[in-house]
XYZ file of C-alpha atoms in Angstrom:
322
model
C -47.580 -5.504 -5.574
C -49.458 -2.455 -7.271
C -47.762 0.402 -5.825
C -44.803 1.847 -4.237
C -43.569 4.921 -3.586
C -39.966 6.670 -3.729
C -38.403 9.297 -1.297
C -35.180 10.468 -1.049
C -33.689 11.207 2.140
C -30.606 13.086 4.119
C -28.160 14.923 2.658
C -28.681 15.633 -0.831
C -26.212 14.518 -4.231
C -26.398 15.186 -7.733
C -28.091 12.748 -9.828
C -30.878 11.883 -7.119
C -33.284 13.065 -9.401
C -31.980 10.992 -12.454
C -32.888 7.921 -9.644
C -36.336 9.059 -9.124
C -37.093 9.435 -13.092
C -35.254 5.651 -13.308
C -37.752 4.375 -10.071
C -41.031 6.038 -11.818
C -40.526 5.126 -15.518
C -39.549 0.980 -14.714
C -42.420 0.986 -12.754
C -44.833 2.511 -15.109
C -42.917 0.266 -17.816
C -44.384 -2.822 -15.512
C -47.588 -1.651 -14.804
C -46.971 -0.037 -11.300
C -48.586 3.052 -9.544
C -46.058 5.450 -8.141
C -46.695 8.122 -5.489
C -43.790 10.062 -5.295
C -43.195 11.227 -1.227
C -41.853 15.161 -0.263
C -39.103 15.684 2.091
C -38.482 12.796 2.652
C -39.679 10.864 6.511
C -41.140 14.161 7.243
C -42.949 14.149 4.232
C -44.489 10.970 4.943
C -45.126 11.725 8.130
C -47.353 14.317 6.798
C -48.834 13.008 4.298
C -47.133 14.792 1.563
C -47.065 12.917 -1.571
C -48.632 11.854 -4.814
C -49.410 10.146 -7.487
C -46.864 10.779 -10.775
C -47.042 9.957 -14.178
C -44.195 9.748 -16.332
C -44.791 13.671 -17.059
C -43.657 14.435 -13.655
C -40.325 13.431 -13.889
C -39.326 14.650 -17.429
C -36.543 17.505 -17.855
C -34.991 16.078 -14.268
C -31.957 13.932 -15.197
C -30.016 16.737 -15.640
C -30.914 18.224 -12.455
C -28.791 18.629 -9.252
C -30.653 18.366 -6.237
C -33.606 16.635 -5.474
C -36.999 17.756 -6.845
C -38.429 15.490 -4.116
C -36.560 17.679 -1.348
C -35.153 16.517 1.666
C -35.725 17.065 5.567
C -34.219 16.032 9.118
C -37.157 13.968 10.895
C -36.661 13.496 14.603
C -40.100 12.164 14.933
C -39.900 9.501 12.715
C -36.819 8.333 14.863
C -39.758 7.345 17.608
C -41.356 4.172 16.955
C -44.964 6.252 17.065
C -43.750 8.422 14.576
C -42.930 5.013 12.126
C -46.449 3.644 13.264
C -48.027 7.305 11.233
C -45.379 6.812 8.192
C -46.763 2.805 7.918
C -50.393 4.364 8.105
C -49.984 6.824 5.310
C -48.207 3.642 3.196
C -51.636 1.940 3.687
C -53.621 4.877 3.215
C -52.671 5.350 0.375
C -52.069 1.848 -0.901
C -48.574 1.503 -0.807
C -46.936 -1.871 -1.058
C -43.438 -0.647 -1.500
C -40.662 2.206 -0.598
C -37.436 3.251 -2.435
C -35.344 5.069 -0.461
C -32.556 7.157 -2.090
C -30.368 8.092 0.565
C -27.391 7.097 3.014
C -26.651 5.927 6.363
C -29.414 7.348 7.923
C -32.205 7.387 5.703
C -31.422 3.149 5.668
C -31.563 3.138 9.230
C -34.838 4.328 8.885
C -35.948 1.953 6.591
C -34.621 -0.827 7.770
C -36.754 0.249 10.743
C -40.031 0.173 8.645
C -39.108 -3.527 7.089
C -37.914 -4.932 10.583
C -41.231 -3.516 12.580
C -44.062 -3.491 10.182
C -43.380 -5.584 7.484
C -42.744 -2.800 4.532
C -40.822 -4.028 1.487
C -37.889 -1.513 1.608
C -35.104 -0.630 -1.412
C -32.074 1.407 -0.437
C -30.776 3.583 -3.551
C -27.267 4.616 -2.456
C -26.611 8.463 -3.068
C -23.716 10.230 -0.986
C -21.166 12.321 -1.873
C -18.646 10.853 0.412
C -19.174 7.611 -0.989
C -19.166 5.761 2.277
C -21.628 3.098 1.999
C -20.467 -0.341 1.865
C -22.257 -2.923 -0.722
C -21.413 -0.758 -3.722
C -18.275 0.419 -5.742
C -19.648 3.944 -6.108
C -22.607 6.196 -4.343
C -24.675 8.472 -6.387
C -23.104 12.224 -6.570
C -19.907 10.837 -5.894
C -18.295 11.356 -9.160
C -20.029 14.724 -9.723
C -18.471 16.102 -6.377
C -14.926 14.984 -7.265
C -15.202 16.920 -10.469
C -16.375 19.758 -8.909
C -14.217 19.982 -6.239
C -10.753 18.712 -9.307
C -12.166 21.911 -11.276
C -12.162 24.393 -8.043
C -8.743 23.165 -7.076
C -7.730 23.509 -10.609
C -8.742 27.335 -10.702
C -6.998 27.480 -7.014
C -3.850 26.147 -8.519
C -3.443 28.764 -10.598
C -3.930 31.867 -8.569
C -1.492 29.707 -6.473
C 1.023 29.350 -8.812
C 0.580 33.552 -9.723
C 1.812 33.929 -5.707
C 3.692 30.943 -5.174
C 1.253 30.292 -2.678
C 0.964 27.663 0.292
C -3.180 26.985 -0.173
C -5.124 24.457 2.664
C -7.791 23.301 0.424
C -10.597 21.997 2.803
C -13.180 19.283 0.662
C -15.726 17.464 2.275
C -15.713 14.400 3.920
C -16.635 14.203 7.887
C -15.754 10.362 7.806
C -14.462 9.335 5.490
C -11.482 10.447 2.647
C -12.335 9.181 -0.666
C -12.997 12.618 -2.354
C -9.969 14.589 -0.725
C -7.550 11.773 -1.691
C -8.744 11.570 -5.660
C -9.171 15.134 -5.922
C -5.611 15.543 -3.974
C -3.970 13.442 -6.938
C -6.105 14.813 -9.363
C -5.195 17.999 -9.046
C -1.710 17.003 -8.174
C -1.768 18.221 -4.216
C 1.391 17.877 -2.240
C 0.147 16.688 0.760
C -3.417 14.834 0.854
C -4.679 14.442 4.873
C -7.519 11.931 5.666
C -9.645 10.538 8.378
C -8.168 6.963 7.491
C -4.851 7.906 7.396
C -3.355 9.231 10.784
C -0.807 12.130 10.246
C 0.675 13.895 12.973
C 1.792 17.621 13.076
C 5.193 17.128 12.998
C 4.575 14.988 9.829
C 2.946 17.431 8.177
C 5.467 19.938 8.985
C 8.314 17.606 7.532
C 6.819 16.856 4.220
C 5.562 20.374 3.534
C 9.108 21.796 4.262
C 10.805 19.268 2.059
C 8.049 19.835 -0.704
C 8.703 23.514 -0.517
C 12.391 23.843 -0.367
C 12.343 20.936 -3.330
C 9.984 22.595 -5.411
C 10.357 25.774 -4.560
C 6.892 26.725 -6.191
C 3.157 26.916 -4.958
C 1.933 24.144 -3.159
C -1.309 22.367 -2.426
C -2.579 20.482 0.787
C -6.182 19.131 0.401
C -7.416 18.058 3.501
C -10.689 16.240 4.161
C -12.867 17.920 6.914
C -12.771 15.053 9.238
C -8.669 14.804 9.062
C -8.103 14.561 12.997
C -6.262 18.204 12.133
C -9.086 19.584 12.338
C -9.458 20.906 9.452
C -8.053 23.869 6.804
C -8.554 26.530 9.091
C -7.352 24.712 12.256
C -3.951 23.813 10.685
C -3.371 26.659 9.336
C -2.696 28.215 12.577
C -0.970 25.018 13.330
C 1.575 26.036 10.521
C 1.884 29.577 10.625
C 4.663 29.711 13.646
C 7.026 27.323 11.393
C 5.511 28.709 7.584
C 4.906 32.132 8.764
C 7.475 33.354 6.173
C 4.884 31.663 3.130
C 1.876 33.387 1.699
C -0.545 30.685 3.417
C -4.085 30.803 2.206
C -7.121 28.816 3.403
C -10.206 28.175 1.464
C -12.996 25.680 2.480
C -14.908 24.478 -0.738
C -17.623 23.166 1.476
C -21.408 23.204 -0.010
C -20.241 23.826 -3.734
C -19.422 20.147 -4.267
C -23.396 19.158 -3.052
C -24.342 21.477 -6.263
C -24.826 21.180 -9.903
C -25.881 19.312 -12.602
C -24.795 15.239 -12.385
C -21.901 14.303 -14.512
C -22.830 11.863 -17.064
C -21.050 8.514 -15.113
C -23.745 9.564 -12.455
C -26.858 10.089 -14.403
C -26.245 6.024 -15.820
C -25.477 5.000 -12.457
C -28.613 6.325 -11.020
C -30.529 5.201 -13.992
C -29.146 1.957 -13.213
C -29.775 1.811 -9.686
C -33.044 3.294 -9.785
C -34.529 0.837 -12.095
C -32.660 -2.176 -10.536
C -34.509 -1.450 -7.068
C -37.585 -1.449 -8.855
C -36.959 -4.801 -10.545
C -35.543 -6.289 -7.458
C -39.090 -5.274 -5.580
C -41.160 -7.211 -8.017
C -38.582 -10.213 -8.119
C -39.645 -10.226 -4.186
C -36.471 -8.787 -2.443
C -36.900 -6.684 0.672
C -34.816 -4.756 3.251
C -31.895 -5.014 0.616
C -29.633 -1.681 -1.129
C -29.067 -2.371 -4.719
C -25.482 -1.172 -5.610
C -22.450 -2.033 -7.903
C -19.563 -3.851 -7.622
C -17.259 -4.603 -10.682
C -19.894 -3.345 -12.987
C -22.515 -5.438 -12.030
C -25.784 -4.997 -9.799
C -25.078 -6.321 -6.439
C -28.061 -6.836 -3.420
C -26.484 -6.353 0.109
C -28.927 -6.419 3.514
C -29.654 -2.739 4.429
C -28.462 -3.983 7.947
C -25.203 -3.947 6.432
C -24.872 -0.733 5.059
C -24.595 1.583 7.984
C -22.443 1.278 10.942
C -19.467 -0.132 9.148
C -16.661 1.534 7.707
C -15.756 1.338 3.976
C -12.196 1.264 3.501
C -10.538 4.047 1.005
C -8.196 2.770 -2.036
C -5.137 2.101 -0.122
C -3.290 1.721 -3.341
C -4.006 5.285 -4.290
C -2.947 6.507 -0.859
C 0.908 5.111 -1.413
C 0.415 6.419 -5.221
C -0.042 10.447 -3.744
C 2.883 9.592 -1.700
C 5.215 8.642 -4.392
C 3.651 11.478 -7.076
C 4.145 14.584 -4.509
């Protein structure tokens, strides 16, 4: 192997570009070209890459976003659209792709390993930190902090009213960053996908936190919560709350943004040089993640399509704190 290339793909996360500088520097570091691809499938679709040097990523870790962009692909989904990406690969000499990514973008390249033979690396980096195979996606930790500092700021024009605020935070799926950031910033009621709540649940617990407490309050509710969401409940509530100054506010895209945290720039270091060591050890079709600490190789066939369970623990922990 002489050369590989590195994309990143689907929904972006904060510290993808401290992944691409890790992918480019280890493989300069052991004598490897690197082409570094645009938008991701689209962009190799295209043809849109290039060579880098270690110049090219410098001044990135700190970066949010990806400097490599990102793009939806439905031609690449076609098997004739794969059959141009695989040209372009040998084109341009390619013996290797890193994907940084998540459910999708493996899909896709376990796709490329399973019909043509390409050596494939999955890089896990999602905000909702769904992928099984690792303890912690890329951007995850970023997003919670993001979202613990909004809902911090929200508290306290809360507490000014004694207001009943639906915090919406993302998570279409899967709960992990509405339940930490619910006991983070110390919500009263925390509503996920994984945990089934029904409206006359809801309406229990709220009363009883409200006539307890008798102060603000704070529901953080994960977009996929079979409510429906912030906005959805809210009308839900208003015939029983209707005498409570109920607010709604949807933090959506704002937890995609900004610079990684620190505990995400090391992980992506980590993971981005690990998937280039793991490619010249001779692994293939594999995501490079971490569990307890440690670097951890799981098929990309087993990444997607599987659900990765929440912290159950944690769950029954909100429960007992509200």
């Amino acid at each position: 192997m002489k050369t590989i290339g590195v994309l990143t793909s689907g929904g972006d996360s904060p510290g993808m570009n401290a992944a691409v500088r890790a992918v480019v520097r280890t493989a300069l570091f052991n004598e490897l070209d690197v082409y570094a691809i645009r938008q991701g499938y689209k962009g190799l679709i295209s043809g849109n890459l290039k060579k880098v040097d270690s110049s090219d990523v410098s001044n990135t870790i700190q970066r949010g976003g990806t400097i490599l962009k990102s793009a939806r692909c439905e031609q690449f989904r076609t098997p004739e659209g794969r059959e141009i990406a695989v040209q372009k690969l040998r084109d341009n000499g390619i013996d290797a792709l890193v994907v940084i990514g998540g459910d999708g973008s493996f899909q896709g390249a376990t796709l490329l390993g399973k019909e043509h033979g390409v050596n494939v690396i999955g890089v896990p980096a999602t905000i909702d930190n769904d992928l099984v195979g690792t303890d912690e996606t890329i951007g995850y930790d970023t997003a919670l902090n993001t979202a613990t500092e909004a809902i911090d700021k929200i508290r306290d024009t809360a507490d000014a009213h004694d207001r009943l605020f639906l915090v919406e935070v993302m998570g279409r799926d899967a709960g992990f960053i509405a339940l930490e950031t619910g006991i983070a910033g110390g919500a009263e009621l925390i509503l996920l996908p994984e945990s089934l709540t029904n409206l006359s649940e809801i309406k229990s617990s709220l009363t009883r936190v409200l006539e307890e407490h008798q102060r603000s309050s704070l529901v953080i509710i994960a977009e996929g919560d079979e409510t429906g969401g912030a906005l959805k409940l809210s009308e839900e509530l208003k015939p029983d709350f209707g005498k409570y100054d109920m607010r709604v506010c949807i933090l959506g895209h704002v937890q995609r943004g900004g610079n990684p945290t620190a505990r995400d720039r090391v992980l992506a270091s980590r993971l981005g040089s690990a998937a280039v060591t793991v490619l010249i050890e001779g692994h293939s079709e594999v995501m490079v993640g971490v569990v307890n600490n440690k670097i951890k190789l799981t098929p990309l066939k087993m990444t997607f399509g599987k659900k990765k369970d929440i912290n159950y623990e944690l769950v029954e922990l909100a429960k007992t704190l509200r």
